[in-house]
PDB file of C-alpha atoms in Angstrom:
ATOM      1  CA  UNK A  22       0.000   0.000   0.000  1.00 48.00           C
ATOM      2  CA  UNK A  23       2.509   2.420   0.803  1.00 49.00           C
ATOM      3  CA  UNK A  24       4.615   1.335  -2.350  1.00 45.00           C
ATOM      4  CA  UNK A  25       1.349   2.227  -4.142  1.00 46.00           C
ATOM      5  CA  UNK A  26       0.714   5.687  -2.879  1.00 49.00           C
ATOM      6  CA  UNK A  27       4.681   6.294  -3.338  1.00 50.00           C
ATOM      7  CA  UNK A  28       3.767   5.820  -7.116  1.00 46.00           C
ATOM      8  CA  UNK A  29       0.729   7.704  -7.090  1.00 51.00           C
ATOM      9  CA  UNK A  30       2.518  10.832  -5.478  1.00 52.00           C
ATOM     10  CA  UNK A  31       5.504  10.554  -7.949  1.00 51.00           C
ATOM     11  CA  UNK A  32       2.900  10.680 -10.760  1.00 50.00           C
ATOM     12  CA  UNK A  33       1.795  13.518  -9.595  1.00 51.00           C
ATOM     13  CA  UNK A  34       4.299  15.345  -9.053  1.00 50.00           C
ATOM     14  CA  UNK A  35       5.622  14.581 -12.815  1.00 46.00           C
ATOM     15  CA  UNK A  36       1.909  15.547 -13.788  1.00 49.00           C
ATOM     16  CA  UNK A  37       0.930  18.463 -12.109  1.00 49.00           C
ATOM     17  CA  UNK A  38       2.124  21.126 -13.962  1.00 44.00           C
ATOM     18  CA  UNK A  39       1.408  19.671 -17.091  1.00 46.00           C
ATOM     19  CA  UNK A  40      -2.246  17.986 -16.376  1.00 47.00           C
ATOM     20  CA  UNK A  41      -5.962  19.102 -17.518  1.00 49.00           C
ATOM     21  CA  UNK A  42      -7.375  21.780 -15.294  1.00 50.00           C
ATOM     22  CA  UNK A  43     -10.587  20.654 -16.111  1.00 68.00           C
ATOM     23  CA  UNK A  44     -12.329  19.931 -12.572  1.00 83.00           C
ATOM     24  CA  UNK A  45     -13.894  22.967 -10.812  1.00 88.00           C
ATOM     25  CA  UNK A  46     -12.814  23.471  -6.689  1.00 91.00           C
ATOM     26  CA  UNK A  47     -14.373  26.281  -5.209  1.00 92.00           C
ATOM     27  CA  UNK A  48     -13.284  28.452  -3.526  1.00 92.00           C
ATOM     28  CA  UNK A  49      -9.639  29.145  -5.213  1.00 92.00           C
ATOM     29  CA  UNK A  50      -8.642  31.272  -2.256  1.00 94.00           C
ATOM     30  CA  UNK A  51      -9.883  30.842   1.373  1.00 94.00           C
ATOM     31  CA  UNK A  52      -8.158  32.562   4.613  1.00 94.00           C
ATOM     32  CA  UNK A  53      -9.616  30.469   7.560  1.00 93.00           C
ATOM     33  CA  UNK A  54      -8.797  31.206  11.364  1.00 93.00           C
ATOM     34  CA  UNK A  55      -7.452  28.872  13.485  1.00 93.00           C
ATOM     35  CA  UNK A  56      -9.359  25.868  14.597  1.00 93.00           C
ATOM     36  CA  UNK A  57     -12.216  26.471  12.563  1.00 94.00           C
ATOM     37  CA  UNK A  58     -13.815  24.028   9.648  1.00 94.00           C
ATOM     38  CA  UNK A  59     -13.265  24.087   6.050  1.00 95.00           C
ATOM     39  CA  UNK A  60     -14.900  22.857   3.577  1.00 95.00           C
ATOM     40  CA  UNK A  61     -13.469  22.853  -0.123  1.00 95.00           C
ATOM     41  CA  UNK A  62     -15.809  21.595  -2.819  1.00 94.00           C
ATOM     42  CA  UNK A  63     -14.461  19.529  -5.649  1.00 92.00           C
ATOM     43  CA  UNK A  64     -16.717  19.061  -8.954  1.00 89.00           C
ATOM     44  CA  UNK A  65     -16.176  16.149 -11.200  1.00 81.00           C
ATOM     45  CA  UNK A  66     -18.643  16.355 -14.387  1.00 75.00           C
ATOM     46  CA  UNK A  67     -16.863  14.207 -17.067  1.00 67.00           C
ATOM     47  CA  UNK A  68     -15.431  11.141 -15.750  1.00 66.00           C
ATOM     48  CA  UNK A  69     -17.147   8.080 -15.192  1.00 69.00           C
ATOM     49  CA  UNK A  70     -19.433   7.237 -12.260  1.00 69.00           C
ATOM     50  CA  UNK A  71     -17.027   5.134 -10.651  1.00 77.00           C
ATOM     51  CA  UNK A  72     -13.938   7.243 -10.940  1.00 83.00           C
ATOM     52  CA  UNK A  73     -11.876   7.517  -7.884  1.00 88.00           C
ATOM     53  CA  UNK A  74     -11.226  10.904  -6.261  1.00 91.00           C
ATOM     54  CA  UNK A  75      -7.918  11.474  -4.955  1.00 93.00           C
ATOM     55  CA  UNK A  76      -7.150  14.381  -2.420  1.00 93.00           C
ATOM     56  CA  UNK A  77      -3.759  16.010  -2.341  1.00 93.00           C
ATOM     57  CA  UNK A  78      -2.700  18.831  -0.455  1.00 92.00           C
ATOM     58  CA  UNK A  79       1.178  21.240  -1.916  1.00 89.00           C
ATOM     59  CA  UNK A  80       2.447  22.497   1.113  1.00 76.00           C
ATOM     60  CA  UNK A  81       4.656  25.530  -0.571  1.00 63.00           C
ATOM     61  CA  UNK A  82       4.499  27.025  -3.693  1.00 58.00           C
ATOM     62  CA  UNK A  83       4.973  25.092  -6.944  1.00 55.00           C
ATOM     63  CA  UNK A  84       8.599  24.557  -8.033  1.00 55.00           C
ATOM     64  CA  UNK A  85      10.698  21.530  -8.796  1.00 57.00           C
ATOM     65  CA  UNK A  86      10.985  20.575  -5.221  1.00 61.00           C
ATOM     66  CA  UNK A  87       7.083  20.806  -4.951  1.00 65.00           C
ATOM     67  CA  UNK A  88       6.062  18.349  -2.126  1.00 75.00           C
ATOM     68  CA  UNK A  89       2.473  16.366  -2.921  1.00 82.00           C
ATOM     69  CA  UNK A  90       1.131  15.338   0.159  1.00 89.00           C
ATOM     70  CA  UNK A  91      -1.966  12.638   0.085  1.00 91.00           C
ATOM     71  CA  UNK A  92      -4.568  13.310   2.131  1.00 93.00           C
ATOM     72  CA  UNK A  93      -7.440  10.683   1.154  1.00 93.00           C
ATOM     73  CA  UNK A  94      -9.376   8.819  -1.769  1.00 92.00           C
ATOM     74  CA  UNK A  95     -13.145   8.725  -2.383  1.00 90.00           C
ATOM     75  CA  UNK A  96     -14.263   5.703  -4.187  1.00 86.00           C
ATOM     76  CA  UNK A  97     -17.705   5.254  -5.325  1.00 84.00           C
ATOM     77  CA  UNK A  98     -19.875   2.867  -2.746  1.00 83.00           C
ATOM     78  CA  UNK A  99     -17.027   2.709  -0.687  1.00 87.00           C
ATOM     79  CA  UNK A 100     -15.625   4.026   2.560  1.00 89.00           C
ATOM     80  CA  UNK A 101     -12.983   6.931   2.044  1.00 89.00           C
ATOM     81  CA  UNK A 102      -9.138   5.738   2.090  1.00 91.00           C
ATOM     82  CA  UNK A 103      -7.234   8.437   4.325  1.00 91.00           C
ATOM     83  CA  UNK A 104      -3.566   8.636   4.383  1.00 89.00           C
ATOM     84  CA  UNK A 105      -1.407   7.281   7.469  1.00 85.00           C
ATOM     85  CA  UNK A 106      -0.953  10.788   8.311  1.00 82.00           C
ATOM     86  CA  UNK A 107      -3.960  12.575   8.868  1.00 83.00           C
ATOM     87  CA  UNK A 108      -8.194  10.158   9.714  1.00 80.00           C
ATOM     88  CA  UNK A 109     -11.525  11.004   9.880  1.00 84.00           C
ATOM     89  CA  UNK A 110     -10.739  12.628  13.020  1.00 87.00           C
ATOM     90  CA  UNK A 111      -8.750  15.520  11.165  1.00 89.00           C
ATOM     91  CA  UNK A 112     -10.680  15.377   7.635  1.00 91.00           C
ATOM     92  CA  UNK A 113     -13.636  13.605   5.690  1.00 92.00           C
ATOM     93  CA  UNK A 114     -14.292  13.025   2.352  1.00 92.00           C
ATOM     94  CA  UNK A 115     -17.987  12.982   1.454  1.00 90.00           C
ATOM     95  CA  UNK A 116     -20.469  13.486  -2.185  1.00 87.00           C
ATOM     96  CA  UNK A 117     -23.127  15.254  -2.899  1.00 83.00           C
ATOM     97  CA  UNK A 118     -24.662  15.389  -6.482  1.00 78.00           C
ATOM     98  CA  UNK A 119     -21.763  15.660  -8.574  1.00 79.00           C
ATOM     99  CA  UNK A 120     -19.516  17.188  -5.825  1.00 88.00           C
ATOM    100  CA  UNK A 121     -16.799  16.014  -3.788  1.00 91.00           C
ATOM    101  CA  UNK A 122     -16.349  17.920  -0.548  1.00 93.00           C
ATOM    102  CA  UNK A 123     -13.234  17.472   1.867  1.00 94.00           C
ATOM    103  CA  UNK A 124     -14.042  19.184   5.059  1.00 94.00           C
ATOM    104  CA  UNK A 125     -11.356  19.829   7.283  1.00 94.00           C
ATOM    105  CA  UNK A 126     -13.133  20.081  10.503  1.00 92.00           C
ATOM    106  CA  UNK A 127     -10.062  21.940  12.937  1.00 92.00           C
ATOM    107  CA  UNK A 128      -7.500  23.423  10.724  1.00 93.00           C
ATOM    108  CA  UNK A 129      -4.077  24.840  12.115  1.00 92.00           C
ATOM    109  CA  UNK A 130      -1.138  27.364  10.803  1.00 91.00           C
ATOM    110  CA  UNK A 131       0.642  23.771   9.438  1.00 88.00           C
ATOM    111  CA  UNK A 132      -2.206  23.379   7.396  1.00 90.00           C
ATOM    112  CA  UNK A 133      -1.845  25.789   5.141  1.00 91.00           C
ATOM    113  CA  UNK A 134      -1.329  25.201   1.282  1.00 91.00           C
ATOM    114  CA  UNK A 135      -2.542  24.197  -1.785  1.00 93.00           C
ATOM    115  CA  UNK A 136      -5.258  21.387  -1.948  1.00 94.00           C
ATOM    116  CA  UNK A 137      -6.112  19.722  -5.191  1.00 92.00           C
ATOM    117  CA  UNK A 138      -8.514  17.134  -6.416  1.00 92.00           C
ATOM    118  CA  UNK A 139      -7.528  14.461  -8.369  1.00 89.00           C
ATOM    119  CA  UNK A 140      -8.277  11.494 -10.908  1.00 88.00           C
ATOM    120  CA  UNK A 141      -6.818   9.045 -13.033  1.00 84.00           C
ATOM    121  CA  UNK A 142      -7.374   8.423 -16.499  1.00 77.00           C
ATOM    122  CA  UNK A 143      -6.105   6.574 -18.962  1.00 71.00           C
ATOM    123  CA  UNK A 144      -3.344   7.371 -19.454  1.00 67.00           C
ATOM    124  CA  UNK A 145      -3.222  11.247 -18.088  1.00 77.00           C
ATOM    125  CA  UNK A 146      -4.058  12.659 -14.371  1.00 82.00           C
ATOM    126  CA  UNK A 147      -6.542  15.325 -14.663  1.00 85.00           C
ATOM    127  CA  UNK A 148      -6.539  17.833 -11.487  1.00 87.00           C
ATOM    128  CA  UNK A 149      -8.288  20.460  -9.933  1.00 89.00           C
ATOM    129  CA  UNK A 150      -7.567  24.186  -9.998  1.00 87.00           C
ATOM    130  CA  UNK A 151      -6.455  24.095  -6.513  1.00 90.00           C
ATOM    131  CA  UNK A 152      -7.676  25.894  -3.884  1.00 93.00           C
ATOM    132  CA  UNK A 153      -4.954  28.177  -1.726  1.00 93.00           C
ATOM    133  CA  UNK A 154      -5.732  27.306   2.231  1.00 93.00           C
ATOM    134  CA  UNK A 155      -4.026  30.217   4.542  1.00 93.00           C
ATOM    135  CA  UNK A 156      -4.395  29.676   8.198  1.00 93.00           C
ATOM    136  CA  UNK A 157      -4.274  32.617  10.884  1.00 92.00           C
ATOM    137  CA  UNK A 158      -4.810  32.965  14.311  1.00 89.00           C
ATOM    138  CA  UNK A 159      -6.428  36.480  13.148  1.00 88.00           C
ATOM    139  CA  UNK A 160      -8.678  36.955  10.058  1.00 84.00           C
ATOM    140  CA  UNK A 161      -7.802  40.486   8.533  1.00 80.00           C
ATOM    141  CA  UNK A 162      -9.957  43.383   9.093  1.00 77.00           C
ATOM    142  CA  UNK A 163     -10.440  45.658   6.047  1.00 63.00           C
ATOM    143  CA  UNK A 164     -10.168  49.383   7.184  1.00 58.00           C
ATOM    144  CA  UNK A 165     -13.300  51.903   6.980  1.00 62.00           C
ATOM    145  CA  UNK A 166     -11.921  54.534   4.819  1.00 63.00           C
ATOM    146  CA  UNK A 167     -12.296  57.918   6.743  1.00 65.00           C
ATOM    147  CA  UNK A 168     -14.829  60.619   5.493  1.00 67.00           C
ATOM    148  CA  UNK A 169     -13.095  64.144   4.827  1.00 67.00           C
ATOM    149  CA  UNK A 170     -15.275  66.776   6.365  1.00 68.00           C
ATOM    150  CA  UNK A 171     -15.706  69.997   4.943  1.00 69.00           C
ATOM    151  CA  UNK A 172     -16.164  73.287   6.482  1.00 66.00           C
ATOM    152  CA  UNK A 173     -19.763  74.380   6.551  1.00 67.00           C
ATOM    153  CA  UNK A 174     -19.894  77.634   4.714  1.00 66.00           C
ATOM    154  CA  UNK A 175     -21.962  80.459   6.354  1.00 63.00           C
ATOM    155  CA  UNK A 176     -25.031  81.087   4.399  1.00 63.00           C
ATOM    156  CA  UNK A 177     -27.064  84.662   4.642  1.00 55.00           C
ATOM    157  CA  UNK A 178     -30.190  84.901   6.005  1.00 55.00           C
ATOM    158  CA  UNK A 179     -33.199  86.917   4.209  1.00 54.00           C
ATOM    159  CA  UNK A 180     -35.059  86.703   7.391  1.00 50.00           C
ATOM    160  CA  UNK A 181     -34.132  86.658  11.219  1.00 52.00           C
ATOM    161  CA  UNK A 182     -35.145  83.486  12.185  1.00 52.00           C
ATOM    162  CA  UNK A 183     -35.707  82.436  16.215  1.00 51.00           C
ATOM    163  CA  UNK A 184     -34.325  78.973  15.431  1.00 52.00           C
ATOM    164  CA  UNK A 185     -31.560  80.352  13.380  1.00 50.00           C
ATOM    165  CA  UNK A 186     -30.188  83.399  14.835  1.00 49.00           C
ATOM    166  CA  UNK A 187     -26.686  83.318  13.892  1.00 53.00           C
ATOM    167  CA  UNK A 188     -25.755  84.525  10.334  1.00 51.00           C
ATOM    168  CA  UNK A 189     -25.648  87.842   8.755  1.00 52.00           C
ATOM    169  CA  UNK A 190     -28.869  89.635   7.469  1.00 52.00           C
ATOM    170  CA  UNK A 191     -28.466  90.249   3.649  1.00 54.00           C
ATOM    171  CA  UNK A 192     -32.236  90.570   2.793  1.00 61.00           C
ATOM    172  CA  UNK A 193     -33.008  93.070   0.434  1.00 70.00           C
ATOM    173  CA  UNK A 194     -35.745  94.190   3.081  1.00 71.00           C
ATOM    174  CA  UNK A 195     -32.867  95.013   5.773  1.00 71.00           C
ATOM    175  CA  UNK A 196     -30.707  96.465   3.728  1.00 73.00           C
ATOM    176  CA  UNK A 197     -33.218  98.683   2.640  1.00 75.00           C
ATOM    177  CA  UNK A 198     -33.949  99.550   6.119  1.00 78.00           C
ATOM    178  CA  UNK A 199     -30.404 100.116   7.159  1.00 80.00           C
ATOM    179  CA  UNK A 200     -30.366 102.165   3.362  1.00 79.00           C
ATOM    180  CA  UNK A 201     -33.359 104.313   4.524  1.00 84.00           C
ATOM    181  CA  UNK A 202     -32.489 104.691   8.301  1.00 81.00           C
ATOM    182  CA  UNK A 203     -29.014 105.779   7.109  1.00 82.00           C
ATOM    183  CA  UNK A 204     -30.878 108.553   4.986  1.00 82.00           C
ATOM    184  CA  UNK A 205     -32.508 109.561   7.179  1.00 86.00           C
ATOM    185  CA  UNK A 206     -29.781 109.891   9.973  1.00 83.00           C
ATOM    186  CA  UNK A 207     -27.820 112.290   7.308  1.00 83.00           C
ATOM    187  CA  UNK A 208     -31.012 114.851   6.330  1.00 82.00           C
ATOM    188  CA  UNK A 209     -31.879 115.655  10.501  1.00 82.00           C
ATOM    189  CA  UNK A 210     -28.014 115.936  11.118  1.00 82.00           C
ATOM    190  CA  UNK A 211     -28.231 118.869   8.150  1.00 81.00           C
ATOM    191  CA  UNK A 212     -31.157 120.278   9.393  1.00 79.00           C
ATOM    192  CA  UNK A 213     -29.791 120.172  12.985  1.00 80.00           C
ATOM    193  CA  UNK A 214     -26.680 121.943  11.606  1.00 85.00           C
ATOM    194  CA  UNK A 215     -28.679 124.619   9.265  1.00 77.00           C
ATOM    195  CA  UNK A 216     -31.025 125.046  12.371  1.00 81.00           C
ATOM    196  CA  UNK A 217     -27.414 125.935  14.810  1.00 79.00           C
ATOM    197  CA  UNK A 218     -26.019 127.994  12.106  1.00 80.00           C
ATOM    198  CA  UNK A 219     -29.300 130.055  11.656  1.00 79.00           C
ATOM    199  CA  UNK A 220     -29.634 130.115  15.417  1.00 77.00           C
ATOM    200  CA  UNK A 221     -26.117 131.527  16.045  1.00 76.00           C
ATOM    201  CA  UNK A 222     -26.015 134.280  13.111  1.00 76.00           C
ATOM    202  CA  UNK A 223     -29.737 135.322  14.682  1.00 74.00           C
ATOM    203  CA  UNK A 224     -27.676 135.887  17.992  1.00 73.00           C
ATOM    204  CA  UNK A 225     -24.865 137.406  16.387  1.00 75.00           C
ATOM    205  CA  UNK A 226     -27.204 140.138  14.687  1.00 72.00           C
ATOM    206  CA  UNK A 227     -29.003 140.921  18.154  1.00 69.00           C
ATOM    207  CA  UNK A 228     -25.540 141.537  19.724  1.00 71.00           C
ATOM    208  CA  UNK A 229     -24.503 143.978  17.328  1.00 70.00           C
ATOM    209  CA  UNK A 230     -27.997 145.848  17.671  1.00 67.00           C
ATOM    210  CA  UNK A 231     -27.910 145.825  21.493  1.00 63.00           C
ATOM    211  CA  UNK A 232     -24.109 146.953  22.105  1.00 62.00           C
ATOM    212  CA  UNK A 233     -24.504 150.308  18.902  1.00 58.00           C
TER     213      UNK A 233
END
């Protein structure tokens, strides 16, 4: 058995850069906290009802030292195969419809990678578009972007106003008031200077009379 999946993950690794991305996983990119569940959905639409589906998981990114780790094998009307590494305690392997789900039911920091789904034709292995697993102990908050405030600009006011009573009055009905009061101000100050002037040449004339 272990001979077997020795082969299987050597296959793999030859094939994965090179195989058929034709089986959907969803999602492609999932940030998870830590020990929380995760559930990453394989779907398998062209291969034959009893087609095996084989789990793997890349633990770093892909490169010719790319490490394939198995994780389990579905296989129709039977009982999922899981790897000597990792049981039903850590993972399951269950279908629904045409989907494959592994759920990873407590997932940790050393869980994090690249998990693909897998099956074997004849003669090519056809794989999953992978779906990148991050693990943190806290899930990123997106910032609220911060709302400039502007300077309320002071607005006139045609009308005094008991609710509003700060603000300039720029009416046209006050400044005609303050147009006609100042009018008015100007024509009594003449008059009270004609009336002095008339007053004191009156007084002047009487002096001149009273002291011939």
């Amino acid at each position: 058995m272990r001979l077997w999946l020795c082969l299987l993950l050597a296959a793999a690794q030859l094939a994965a850069p090179h195989g058929h991305m034709v089986h959907q996983q969803s999602p492609l990119f999932h940030v998870a906290k830590n020990n929380t569940k995760v559930d990453i959905v394989c779907e398998v639409k062209t291969s034959p009802a009893n087609t095996r589906i084989y789990w793997l998981r890349r633990l770093q990114a892909p490169s010719t030292n790319s490490q394939y780790e198995f994780l389990a094998v579905w296989k129709p009307k039977e009982e999922p195969v899981y790897s000597q590494n990792v049981g039903p305690e850590e993972l399951t392997v269950k279908q629904t419809s045409t989907q494959i789900i592994l759920s990873l039911k407590s997932v940790k920091p050393a869980d994090s990678g690249v998990y693909f789904c897998m099956t074997i034709g004849n003669p090519e292995l056809t794989f999953g578009k992978g779906t990148q697993l991050n693990v943190v102990d806290v899930l990123p908050t997106t910032a609220k972007p911060t709302k400039k405030t502007t300077p309320k600009k002071r607005r006139c006011q045609p009308f005094p106003s008991p609710a509003t009573p700060k603000g300039p009055l720029c009416g046209p009905l006050p400044l005609g008031l303050l147009v006609t009061g100042a009018v008015i101000l100007l024509v009594s100050l003449a008059v009270s200077i004609h009336l002095y002037c008339l007053r004191r040449r009156a007084q002047l004339r009487f002096m001149k009379k009273f002291y011939k």
